PDB file of N, CA and C in Angstrom:
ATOM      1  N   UNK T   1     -11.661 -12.293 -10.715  1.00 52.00           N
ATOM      2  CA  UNK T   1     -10.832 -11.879  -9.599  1.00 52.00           C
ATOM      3  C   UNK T   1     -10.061 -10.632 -10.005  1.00 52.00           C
ATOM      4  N   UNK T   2     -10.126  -9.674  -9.148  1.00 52.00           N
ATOM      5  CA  UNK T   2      -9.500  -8.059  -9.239  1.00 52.00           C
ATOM      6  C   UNK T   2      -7.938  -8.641  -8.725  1.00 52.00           C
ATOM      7  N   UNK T   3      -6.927  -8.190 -10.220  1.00 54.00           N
ATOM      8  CA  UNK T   3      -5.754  -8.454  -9.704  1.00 54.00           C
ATOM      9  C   UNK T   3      -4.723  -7.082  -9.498  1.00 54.00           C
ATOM     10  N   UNK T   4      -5.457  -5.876  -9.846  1.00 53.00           N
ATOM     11  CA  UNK T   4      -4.477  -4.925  -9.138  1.00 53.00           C
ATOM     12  C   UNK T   4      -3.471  -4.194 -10.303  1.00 53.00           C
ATOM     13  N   UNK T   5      -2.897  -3.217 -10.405  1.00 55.00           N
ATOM     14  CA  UNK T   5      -1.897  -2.925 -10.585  1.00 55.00           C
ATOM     15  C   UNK T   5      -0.591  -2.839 -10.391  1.00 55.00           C
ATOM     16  N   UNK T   6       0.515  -3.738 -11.345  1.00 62.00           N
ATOM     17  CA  UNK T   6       1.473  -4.793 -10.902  1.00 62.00           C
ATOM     18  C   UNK T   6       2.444  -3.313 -11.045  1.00 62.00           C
ATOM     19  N   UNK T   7       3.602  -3.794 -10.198  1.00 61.00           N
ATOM     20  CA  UNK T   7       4.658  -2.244 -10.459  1.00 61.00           C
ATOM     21  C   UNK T   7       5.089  -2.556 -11.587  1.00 61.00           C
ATOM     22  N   UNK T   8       5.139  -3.998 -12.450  1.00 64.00           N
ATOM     23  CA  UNK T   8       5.687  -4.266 -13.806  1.00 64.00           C
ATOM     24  C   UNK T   8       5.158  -3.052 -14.574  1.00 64.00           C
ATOM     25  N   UNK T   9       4.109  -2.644 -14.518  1.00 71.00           N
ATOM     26  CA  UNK T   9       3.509  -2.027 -15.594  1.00 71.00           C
ATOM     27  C   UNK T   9       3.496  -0.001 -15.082  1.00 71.00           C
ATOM     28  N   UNK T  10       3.624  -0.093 -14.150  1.00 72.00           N
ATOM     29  CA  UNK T  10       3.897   1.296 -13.414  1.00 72.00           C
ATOM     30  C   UNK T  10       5.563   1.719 -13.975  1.00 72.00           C
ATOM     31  N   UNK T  11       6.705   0.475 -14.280  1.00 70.00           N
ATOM     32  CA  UNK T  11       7.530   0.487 -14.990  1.00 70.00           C
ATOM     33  C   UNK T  11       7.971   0.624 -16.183  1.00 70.00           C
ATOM     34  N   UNK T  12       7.144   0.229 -16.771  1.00 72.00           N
ATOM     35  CA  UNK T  12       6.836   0.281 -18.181  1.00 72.00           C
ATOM     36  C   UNK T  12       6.404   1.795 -18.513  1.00 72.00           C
ATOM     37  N   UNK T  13       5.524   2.257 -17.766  1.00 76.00           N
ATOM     38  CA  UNK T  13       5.175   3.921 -18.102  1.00 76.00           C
ATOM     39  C   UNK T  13       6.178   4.686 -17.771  1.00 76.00           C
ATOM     40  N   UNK T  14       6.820   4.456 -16.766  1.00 76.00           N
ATOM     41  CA  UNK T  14       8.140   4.987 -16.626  1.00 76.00           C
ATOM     42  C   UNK T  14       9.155   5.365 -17.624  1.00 76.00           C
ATOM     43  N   UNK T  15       9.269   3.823 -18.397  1.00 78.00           N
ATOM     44  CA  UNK T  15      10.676   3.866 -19.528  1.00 78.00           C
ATOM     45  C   UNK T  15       9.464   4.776 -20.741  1.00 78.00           C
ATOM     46  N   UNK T  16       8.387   4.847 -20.764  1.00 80.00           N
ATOM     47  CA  UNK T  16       8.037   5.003 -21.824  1.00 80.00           C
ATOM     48  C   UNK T  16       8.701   6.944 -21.916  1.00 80.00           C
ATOM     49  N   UNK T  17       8.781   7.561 -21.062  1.00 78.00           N
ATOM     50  CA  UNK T  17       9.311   9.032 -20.926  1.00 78.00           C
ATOM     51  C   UNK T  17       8.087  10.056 -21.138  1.00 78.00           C
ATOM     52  N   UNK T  18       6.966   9.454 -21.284  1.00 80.00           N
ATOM     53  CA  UNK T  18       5.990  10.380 -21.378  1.00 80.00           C
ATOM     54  C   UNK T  18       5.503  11.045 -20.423  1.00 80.00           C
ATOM     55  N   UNK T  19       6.051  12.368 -19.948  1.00 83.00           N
ATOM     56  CA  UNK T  19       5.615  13.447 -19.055  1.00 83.00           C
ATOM     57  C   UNK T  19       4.355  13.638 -18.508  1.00 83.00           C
ATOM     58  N   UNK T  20       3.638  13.284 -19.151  1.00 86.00           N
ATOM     59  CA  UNK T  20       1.835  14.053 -18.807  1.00 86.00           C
ATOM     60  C   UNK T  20       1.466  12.262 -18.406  1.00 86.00           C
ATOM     61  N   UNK T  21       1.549  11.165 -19.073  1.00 83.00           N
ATOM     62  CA  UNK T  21       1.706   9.813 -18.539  1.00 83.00           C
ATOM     63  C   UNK T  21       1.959   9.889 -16.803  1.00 83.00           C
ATOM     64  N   UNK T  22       3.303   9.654 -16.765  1.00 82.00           N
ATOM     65  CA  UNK T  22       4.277   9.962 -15.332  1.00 82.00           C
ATOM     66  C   UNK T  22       2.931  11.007 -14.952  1.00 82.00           C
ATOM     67  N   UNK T  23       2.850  11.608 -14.730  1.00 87.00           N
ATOM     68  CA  UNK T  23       1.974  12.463 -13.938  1.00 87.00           C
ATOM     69  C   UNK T  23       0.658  12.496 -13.545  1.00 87.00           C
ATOM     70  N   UNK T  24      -0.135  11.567 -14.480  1.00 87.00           N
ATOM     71  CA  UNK T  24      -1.165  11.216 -14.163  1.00 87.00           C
ATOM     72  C   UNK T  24      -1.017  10.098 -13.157  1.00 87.00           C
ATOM     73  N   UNK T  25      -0.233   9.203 -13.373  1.00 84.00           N
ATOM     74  CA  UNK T  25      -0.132   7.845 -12.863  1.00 84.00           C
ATOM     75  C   UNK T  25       0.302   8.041 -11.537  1.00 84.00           C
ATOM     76  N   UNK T  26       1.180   9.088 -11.409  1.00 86.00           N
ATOM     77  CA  UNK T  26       1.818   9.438  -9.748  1.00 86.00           C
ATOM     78  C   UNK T  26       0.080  10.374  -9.305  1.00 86.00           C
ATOM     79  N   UNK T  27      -0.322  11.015  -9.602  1.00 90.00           N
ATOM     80  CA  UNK T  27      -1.669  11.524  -9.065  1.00 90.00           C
ATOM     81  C   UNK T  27      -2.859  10.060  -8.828  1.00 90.00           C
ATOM     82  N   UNK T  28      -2.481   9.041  -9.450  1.00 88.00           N
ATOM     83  CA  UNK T  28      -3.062   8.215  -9.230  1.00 88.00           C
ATOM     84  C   UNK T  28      -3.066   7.257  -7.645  1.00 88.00           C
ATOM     85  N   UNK T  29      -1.905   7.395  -7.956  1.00 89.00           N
ATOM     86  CA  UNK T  29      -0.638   6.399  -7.146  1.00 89.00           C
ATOM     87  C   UNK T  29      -1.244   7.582  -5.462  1.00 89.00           C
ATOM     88  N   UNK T  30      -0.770   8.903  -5.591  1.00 94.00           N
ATOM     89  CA  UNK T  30      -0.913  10.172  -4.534  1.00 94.00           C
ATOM     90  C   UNK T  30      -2.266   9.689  -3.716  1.00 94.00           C
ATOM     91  N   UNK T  31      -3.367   9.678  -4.839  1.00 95.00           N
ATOM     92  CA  UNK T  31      -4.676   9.528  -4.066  1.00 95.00           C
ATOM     93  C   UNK T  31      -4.795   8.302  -3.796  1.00 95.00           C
ATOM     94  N   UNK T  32      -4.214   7.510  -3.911  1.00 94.00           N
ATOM     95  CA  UNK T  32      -4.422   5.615  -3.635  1.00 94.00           C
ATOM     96  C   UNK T  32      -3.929   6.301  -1.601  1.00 94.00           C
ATOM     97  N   UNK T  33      -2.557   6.944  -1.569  1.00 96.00           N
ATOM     98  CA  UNK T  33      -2.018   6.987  -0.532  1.00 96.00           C
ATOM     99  C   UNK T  33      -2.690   7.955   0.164  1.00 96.00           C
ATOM    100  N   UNK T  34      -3.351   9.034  -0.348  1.00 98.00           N
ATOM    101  CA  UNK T  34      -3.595   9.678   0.482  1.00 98.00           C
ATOM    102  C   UNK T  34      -4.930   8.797   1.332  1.00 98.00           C
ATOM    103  N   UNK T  35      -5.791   7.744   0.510  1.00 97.00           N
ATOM    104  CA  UNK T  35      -6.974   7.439   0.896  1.00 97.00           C
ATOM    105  C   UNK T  35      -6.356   6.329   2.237  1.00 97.00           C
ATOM    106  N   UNK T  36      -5.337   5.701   1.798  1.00 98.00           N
ATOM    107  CA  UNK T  36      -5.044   4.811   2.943  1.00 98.00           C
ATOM    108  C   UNK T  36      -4.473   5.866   4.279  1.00 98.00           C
ATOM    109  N   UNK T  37      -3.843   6.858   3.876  1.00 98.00           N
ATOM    110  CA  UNK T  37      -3.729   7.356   4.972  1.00 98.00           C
ATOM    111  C   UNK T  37      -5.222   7.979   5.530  1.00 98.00           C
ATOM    112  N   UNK T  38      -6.110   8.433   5.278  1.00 98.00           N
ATOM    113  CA  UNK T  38      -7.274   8.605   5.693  1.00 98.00           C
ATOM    114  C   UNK T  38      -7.798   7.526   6.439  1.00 98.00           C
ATOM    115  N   UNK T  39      -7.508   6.677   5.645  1.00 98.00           N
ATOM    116  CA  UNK T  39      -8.103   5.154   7.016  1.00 98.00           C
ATOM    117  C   UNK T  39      -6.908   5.135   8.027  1.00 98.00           C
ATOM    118  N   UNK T  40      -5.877   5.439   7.923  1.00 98.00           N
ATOM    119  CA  UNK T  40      -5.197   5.450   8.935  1.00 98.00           C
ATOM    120  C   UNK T  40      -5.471   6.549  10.059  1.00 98.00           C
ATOM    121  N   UNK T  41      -5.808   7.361   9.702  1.00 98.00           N
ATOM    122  CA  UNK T  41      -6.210   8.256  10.522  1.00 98.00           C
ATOM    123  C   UNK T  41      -7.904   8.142  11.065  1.00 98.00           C
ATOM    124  N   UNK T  42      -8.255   7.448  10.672  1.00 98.00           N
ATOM    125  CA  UNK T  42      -9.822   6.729  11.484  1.00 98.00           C
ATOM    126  C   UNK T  42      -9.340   6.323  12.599  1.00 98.00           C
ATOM    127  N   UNK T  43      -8.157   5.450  12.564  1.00 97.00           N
ATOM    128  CA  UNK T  43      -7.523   4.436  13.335  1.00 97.00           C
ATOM    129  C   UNK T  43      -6.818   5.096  14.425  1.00 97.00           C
ATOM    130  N   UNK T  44      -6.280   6.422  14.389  1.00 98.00           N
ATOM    131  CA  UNK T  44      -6.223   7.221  15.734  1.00 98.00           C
ATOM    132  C   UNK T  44      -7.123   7.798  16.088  1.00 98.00           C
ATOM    133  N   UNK T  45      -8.029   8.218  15.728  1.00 98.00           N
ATOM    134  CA  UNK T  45      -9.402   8.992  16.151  1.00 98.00           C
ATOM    135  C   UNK T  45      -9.715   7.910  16.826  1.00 98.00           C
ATOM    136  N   UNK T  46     -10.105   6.545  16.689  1.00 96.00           N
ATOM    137  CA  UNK T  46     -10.660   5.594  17.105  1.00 96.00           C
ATOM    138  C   UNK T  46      -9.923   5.088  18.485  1.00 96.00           C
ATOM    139  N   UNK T  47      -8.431   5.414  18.498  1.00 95.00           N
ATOM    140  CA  UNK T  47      -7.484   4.715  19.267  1.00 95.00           C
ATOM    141  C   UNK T  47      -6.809   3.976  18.992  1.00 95.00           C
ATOM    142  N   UNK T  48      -6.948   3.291  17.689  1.00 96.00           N
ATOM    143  CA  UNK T  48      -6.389   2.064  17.831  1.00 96.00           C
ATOM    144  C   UNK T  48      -4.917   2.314  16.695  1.00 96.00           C
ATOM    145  N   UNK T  49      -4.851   3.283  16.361  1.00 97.00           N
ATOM    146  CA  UNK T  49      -3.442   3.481  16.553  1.00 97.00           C
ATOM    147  C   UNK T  49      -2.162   4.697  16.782  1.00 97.00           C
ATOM    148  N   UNK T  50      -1.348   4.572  16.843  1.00 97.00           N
ATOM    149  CA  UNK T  50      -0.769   5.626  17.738  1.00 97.00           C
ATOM    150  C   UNK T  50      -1.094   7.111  17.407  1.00 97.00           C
ATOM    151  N   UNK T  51      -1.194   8.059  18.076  1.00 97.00           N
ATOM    152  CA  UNK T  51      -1.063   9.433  17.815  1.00 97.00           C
ATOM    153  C   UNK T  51       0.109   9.709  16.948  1.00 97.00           C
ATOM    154  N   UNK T  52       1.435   9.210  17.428  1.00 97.00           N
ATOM    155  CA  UNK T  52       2.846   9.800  17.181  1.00 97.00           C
ATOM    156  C   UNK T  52       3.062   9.662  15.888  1.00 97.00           C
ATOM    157  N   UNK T  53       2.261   8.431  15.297  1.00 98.00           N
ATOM    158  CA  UNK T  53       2.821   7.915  14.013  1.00 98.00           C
ATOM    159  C   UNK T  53       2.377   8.920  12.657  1.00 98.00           C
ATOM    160  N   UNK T  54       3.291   8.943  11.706  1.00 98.00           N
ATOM    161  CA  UNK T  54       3.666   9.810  10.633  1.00 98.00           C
ATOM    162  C   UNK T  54       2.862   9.189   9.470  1.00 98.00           C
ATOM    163  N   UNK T  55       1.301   9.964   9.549  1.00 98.00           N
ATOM    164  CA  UNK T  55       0.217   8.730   9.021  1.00 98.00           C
ATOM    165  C   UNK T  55       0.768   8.747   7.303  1.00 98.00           C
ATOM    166  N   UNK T  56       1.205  10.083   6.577  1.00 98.00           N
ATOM    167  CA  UNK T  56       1.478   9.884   5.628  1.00 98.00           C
ATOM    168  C   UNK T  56       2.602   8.719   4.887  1.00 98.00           C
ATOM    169  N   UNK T  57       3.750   8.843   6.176  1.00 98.00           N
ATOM    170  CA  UNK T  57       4.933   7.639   5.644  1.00 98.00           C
ATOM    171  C   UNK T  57       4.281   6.745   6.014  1.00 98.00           C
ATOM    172  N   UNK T  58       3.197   6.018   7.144  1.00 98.00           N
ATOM    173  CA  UNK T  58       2.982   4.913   7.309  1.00 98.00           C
ATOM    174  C   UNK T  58       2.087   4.268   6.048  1.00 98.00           C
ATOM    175  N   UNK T  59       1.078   5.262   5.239  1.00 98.00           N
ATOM    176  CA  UNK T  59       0.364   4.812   4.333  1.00 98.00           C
ATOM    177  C   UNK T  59       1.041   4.587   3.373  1.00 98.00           C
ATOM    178  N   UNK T  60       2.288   5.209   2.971  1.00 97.00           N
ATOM    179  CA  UNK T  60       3.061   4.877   2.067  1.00 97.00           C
ATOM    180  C   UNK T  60       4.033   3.738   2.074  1.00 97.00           C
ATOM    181  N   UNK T  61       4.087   3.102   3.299  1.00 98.00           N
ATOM    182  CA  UNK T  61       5.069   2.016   3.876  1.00 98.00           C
ATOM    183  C   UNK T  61       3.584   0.685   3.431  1.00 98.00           C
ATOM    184  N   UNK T  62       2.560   0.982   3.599  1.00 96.00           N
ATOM    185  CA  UNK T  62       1.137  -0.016   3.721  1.00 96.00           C
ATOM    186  C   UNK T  62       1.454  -0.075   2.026  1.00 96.00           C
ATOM    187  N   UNK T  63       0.947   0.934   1.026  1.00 93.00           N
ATOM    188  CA  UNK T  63       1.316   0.816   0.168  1.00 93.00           C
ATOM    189  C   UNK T  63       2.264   0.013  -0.636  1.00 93.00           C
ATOM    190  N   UNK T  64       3.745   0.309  -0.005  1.00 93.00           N
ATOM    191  CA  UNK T  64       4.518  -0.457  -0.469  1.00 93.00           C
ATOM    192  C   UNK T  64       4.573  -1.779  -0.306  1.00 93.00           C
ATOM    193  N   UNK T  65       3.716  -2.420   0.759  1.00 94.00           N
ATOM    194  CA  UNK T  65       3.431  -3.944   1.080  1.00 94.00           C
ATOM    195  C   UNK T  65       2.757  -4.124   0.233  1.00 94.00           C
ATOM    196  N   UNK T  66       1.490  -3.643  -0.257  1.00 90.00           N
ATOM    197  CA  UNK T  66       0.594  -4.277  -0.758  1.00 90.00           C
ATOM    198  C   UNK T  66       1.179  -4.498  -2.317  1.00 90.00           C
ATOM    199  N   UNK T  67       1.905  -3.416  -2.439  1.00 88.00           N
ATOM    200  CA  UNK T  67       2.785  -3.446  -4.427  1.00 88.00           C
ATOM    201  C   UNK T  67       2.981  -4.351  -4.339  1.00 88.00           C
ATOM    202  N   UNK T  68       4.313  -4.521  -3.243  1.00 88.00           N
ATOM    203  CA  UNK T  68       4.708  -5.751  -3.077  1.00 88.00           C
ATOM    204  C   UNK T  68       3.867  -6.955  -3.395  1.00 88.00           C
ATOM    205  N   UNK T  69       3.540  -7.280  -2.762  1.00 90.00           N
ATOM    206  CA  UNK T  69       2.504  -8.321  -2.905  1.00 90.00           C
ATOM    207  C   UNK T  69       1.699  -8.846  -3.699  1.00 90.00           C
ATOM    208  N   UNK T  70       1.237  -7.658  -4.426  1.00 86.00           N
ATOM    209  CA  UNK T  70       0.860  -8.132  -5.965  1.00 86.00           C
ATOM    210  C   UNK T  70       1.809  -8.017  -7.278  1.00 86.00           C
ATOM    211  N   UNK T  71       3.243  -7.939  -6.941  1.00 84.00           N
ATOM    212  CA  UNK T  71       4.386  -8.052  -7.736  1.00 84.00           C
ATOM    213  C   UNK T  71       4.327  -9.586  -7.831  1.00 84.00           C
ATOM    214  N   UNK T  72       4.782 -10.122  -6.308  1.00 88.00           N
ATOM    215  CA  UNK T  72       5.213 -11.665  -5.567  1.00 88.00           C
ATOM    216  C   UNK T  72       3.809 -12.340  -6.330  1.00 88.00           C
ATOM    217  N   UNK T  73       2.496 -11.925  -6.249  1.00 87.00           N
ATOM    218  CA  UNK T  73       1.760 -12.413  -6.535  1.00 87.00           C
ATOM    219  C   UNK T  73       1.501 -12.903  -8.261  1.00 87.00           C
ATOM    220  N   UNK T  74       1.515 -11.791  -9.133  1.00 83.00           N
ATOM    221  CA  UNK T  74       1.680 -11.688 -10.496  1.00 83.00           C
ATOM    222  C   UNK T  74       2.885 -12.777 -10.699  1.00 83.00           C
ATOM    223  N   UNK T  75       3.980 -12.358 -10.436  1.00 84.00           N
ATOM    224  CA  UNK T  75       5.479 -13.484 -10.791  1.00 84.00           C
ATOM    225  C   UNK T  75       5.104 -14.806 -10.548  1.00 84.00           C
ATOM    226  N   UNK T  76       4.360 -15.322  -9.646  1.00 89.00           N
ATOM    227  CA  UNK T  76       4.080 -16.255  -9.578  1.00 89.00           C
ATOM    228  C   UNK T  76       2.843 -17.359 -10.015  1.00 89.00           C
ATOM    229  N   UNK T  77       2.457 -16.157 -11.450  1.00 88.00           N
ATOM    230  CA  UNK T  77       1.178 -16.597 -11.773  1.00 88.00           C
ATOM    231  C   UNK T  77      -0.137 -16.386 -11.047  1.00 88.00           C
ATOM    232  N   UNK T  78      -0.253 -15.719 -10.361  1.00 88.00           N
ATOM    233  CA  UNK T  78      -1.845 -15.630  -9.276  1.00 88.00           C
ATOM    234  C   UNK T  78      -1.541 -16.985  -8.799  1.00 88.00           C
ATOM    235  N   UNK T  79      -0.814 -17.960  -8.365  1.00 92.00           N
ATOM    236  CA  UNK T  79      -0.709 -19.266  -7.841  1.00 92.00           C
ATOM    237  C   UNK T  79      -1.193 -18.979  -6.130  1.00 92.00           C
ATOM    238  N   UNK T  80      -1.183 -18.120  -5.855  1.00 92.00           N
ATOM    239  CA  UNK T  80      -1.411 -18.433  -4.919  1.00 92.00           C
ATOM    240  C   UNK T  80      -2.453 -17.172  -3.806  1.00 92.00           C
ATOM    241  N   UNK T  81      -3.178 -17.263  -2.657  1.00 92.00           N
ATOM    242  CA  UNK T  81      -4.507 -16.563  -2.343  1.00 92.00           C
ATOM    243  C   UNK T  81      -3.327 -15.434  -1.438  1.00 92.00           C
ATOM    244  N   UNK T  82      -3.529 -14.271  -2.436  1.00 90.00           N
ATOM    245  CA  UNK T  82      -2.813 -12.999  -1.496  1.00 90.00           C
ATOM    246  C   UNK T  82      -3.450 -12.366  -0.351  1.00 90.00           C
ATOM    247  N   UNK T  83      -4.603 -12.834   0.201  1.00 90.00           N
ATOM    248  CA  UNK T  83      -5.259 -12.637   1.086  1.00 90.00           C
ATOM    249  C   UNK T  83      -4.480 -13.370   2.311  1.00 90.00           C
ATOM    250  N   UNK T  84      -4.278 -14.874   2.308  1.00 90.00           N
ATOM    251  CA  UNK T  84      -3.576 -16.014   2.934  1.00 90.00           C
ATOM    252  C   UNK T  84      -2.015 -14.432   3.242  1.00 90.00           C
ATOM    253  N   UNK T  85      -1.131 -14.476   2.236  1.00 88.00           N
ATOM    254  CA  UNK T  85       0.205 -13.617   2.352  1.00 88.00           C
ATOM    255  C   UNK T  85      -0.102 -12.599   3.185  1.00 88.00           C
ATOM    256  N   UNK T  86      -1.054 -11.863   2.544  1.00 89.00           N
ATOM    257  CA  UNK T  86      -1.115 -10.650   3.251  1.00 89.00           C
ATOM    258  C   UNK T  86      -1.499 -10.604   4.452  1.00 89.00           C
ATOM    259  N   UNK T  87      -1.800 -11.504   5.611  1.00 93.00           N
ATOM    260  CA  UNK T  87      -2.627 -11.102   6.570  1.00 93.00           C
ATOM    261  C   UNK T  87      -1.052 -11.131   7.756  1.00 93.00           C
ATOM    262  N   UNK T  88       0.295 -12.139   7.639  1.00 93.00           N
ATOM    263  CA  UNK T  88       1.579 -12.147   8.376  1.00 93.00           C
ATOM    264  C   UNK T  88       2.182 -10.371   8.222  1.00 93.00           C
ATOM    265  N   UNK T  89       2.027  -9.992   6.963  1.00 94.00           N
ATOM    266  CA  UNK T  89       2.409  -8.765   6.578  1.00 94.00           C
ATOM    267  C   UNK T  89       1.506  -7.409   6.985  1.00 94.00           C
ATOM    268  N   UNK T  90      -0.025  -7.634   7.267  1.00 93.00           N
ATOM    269  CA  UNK T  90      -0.516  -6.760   7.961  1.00 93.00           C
ATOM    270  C   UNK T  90      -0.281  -6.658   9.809  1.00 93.00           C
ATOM    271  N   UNK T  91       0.020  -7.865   9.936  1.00 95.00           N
ATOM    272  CA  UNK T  91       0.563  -8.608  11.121  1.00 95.00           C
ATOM    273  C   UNK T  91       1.648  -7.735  12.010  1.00 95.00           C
ATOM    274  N   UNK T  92       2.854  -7.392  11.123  1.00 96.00           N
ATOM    275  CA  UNK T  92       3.904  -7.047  10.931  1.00 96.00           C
ATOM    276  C   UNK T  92       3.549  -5.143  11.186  1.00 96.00           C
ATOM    277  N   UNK T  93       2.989  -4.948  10.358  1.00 97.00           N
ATOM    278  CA  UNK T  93       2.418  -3.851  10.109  1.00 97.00           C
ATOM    279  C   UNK T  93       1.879  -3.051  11.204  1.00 97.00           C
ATOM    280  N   UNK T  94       0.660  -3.633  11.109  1.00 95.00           N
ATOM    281  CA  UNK T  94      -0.384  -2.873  12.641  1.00 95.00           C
ATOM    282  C   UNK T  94       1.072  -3.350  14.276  1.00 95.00           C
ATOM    283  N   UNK T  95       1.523  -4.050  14.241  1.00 96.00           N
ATOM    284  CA  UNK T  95       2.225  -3.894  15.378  1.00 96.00           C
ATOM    285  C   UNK T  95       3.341  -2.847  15.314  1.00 96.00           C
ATOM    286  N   UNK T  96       3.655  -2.053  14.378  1.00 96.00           N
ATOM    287  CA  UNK T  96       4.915  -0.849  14.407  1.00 96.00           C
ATOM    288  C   UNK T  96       3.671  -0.021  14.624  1.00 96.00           C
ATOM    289  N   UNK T  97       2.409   0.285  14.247  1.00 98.00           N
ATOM    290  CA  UNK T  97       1.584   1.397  14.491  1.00 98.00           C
ATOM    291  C   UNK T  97       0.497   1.401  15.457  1.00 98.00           C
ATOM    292  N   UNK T  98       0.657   0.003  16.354  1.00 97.00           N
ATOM    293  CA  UNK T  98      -0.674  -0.025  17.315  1.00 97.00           C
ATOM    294  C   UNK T  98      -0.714   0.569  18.285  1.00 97.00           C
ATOM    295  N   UNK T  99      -1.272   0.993  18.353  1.00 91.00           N
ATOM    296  CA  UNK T  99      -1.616   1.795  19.997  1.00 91.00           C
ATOM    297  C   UNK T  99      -1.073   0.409  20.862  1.00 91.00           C
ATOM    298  N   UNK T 100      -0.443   1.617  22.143  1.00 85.00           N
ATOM    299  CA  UNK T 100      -0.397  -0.028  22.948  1.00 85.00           C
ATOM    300  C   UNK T 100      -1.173   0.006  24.231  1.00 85.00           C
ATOM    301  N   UNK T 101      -1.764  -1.552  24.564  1.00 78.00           N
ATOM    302  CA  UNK T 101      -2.808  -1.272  26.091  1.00 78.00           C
ATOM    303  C   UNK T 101      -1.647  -1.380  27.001  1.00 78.00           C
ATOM    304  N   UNK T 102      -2.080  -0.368  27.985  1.00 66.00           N
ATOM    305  CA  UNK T 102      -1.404  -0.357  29.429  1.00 66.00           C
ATOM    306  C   UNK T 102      -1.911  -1.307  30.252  1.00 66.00           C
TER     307      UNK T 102
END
């Protein structure tokens, strides 16, 4: 089972102070967001979600759920199916960015 990259350890590179580290890892982190915002932007081409919305902060807001989630997930031992968590939180999600039917 693929468990992700926990922010524990995105922390850890942090305290470590290594410059060229930090920089790879945020270019890492950049293209994780830029790719979700790319699917976000399928999702207005398609319709299904708003024009107005600010696809870059929204991929970065998606992002921050999913850290989340495999933080909650890790702390708790993998105890439990983050698929099950995540679907109230995508829930949450697609309704601040859905297109709405008239």
């Amino acid at each position: 089972r693929r468990r992700g990259a926990s922010f524990q350890v995105i922390a850890e590179i942090i305290s470590l102070g290594d410059v060229r580290l930090n920089k790879k890892v945020s270019e890492v982190m950049n293209k994780y967001i830029g790719c979700l915002a790319d699917l976000l932007s399928r999702g207005v081409k398609s319709g299904e979600i708003r024009e107005d919305v600010n696809l870059e902060a929204a991929a970065t807001v998606l992002f921050g759920i999913i850290q989340g989630l495999v933080n909650i997930w890790a702390l708790n031992n993998y105890g439990f199916d983050p698929q099950e968590k995540y679907e109230s939180l995508w829930h949450i999600f697609r309704e601040a960015i859905a297109k709405r039917q008239n």
